[in-house]
mmCIF file of C-alpha atoms in Angstrom:
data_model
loop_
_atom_site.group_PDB
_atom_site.id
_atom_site.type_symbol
_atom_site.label_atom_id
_atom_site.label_comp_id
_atom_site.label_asym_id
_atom_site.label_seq_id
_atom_site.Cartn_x
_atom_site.Cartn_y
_atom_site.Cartn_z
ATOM 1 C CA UNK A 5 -131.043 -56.307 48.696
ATOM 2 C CA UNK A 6 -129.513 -55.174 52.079
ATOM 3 C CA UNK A 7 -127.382 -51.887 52.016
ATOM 4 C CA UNK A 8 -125.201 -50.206 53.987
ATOM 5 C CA UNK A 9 -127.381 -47.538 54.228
ATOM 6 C CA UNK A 10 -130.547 -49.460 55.104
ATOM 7 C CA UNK A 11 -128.802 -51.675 57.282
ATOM 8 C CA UNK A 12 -127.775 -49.099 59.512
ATOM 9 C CA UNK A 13 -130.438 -47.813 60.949
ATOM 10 C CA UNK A 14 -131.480 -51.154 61.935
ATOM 11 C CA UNK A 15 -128.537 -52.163 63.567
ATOM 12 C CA UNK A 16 -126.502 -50.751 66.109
ATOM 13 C CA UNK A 17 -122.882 -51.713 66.245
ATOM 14 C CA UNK A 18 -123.719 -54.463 68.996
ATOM 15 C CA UNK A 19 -126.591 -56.361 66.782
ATOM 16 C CA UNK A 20 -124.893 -55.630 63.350
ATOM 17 C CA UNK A 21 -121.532 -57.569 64.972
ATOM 18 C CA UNK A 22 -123.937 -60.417 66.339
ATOM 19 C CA UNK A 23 -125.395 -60.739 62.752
ATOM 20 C CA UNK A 24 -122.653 -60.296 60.885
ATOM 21 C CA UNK A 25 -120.856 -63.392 63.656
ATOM 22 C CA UNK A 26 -123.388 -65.872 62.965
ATOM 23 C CA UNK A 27 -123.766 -65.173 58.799
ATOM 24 C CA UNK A 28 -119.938 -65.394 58.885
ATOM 25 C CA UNK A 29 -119.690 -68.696 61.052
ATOM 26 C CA UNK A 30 -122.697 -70.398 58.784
ATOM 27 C CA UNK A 31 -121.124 -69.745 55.993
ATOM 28 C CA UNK A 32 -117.331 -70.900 57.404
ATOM 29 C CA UNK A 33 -119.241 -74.376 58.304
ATOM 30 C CA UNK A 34 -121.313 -74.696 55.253
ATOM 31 C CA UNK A 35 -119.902 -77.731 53.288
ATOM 32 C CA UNK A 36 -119.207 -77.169 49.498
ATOM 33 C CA UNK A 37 -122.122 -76.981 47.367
ATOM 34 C CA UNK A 38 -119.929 -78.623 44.550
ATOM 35 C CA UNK A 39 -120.535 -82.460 45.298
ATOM 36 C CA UNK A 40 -123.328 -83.823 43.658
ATOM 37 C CA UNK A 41 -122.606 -87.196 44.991
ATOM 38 C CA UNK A 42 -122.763 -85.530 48.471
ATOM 39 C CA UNK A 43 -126.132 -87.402 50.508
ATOM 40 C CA UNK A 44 -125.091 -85.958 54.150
ATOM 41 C CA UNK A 45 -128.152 -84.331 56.108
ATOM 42 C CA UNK A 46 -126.666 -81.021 56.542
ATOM 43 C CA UNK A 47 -126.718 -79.212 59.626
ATOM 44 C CA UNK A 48 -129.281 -76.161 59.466
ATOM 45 C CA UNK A 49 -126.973 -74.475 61.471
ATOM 46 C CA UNK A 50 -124.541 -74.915 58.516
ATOM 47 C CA UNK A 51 -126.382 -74.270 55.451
ATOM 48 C CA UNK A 52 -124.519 -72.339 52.827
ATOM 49 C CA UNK A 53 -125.743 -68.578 52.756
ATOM 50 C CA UNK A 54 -128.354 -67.399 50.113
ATOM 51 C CA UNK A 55 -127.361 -64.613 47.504
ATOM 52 C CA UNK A 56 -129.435 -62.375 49.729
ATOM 53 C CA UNK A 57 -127.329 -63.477 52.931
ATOM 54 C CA UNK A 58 -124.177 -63.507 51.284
ATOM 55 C CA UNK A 59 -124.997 -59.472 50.177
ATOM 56 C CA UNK A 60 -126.349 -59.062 53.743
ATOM 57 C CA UNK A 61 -122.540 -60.420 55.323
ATOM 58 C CA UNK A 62 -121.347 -57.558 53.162
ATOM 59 C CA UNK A 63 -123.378 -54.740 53.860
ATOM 60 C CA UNK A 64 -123.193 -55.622 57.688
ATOM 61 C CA UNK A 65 -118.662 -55.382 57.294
ATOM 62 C CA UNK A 66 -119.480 -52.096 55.723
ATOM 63 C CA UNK A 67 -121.299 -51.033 58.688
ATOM 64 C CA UNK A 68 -119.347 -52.385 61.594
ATOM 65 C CA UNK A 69 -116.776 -50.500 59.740
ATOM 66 C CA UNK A 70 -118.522 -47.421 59.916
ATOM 67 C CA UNK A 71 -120.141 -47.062 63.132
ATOM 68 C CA UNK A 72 -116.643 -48.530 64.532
ATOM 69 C CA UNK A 73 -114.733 -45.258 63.392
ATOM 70 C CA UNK A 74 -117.637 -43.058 64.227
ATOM 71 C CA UNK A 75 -117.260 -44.707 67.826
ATOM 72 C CA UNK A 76 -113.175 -44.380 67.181
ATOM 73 C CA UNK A 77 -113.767 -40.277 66.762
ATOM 74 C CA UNK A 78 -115.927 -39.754 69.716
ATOM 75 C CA UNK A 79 -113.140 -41.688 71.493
ATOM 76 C CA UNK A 80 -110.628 -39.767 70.123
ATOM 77 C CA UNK A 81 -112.169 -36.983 71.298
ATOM 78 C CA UNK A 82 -112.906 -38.017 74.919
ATOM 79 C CA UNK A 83 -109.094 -38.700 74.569
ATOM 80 C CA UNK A 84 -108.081 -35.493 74.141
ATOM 81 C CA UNK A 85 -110.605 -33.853 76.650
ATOM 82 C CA UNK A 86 -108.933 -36.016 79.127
ATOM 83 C CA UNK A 87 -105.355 -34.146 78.483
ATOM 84 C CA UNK A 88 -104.354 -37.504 75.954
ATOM 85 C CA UNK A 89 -101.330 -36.285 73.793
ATOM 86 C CA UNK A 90 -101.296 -36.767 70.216
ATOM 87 C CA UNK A 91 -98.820 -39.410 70.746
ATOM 88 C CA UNK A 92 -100.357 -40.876 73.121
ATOM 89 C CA UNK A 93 -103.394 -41.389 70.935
ATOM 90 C CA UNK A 94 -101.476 -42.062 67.796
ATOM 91 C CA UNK A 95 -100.006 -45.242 70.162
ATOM 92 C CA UNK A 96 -103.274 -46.358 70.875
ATOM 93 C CA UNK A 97 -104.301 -46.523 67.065
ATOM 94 C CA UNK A 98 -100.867 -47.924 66.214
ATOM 95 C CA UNK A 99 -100.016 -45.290 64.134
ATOM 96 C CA UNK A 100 -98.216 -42.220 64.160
ATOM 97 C CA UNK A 101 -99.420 -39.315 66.080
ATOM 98 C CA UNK A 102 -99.437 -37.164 62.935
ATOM 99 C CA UNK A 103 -101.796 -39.965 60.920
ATOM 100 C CA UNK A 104 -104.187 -39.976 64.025
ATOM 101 C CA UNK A 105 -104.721 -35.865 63.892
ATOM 102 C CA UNK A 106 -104.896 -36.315 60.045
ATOM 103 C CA UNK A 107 -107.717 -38.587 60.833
ATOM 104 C CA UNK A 108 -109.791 -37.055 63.741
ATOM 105 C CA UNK A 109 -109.236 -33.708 61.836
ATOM 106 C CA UNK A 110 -110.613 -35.043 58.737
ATOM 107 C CA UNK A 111 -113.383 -36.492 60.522
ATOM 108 C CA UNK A 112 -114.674 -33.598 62.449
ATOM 109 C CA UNK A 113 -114.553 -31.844 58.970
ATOM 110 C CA UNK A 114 -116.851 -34.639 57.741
ATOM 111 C CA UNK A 115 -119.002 -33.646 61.016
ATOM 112 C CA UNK A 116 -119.164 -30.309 60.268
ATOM 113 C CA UNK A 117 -120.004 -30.178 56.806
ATOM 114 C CA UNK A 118 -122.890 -32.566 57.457
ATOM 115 C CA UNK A 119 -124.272 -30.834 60.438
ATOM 116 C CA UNK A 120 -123.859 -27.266 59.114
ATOM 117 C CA UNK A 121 -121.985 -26.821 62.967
ATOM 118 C CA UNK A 122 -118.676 -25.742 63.306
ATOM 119 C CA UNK A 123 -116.733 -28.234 65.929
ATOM 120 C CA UNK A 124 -113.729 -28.006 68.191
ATOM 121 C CA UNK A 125 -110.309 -28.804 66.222
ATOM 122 C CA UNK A 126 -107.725 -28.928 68.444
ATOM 123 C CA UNK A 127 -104.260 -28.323 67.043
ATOM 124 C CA UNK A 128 -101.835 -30.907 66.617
ATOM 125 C CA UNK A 129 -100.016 -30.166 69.964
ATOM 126 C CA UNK A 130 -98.225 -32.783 71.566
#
């Protein structure tokens, strides 16, 4: 079985998306597997997924998710290095500005406490 784990250091966010688009669209086209009376040649490009694939179309949401807010942070940060305000940001994310420093600032504390390094936290500032 394909995990999240596993499946990330295969991929990077650019081939786990390209996966994850044509598992997703096979599976959209497949036809029901419920008709028994059902003697169409399927198309092979439309073949329902296997257990395996199906666990595989999961796993691979799990980590576009991830590496997508890893990539969110660094761009977060890049924001803010460019003179970005808070606000500014929070617009971006459509969210509040305080809900985007809640979530950079909980990041970098992720960051830190898995690299052993202490990082930059700028205050909340405008």
């Amino acid at each position: 079985m394909s995990t999240p784990e596993e499946l990330e250091q295969r991929f990077t966010l650019l081939t786990a998306a390209a996966r994850y688009d044509h598992l997703r669209l096979r599976d959209a086209l497949a036809p029901p597997t419920d008709d028994p009376d059902d003697e169409t040649e399927p198309d092979p490009d439309a073949r329902p997924l296997s257990r395996e694939e199906a666990l595989e179309l999961l796993a691979l949401g799990e980590v576009i998710m991830r590496k997508a807010s890893y990539g969110r942070q660094l761009t977060v940060r890049t924001a803010r290095a460019t003179g970005a305000s808070w606000t500014q940001i929070g617009a971006a994310l459509a969210t509040s500005k305080q809900s985007a420093w809640e979530t950079h600032s909980r990041w970098l504390g992720e960051q830190e406490t898995a690299t052993g390094t202490r990082l930059h936290s700028d205050g909340e500032g405008s």
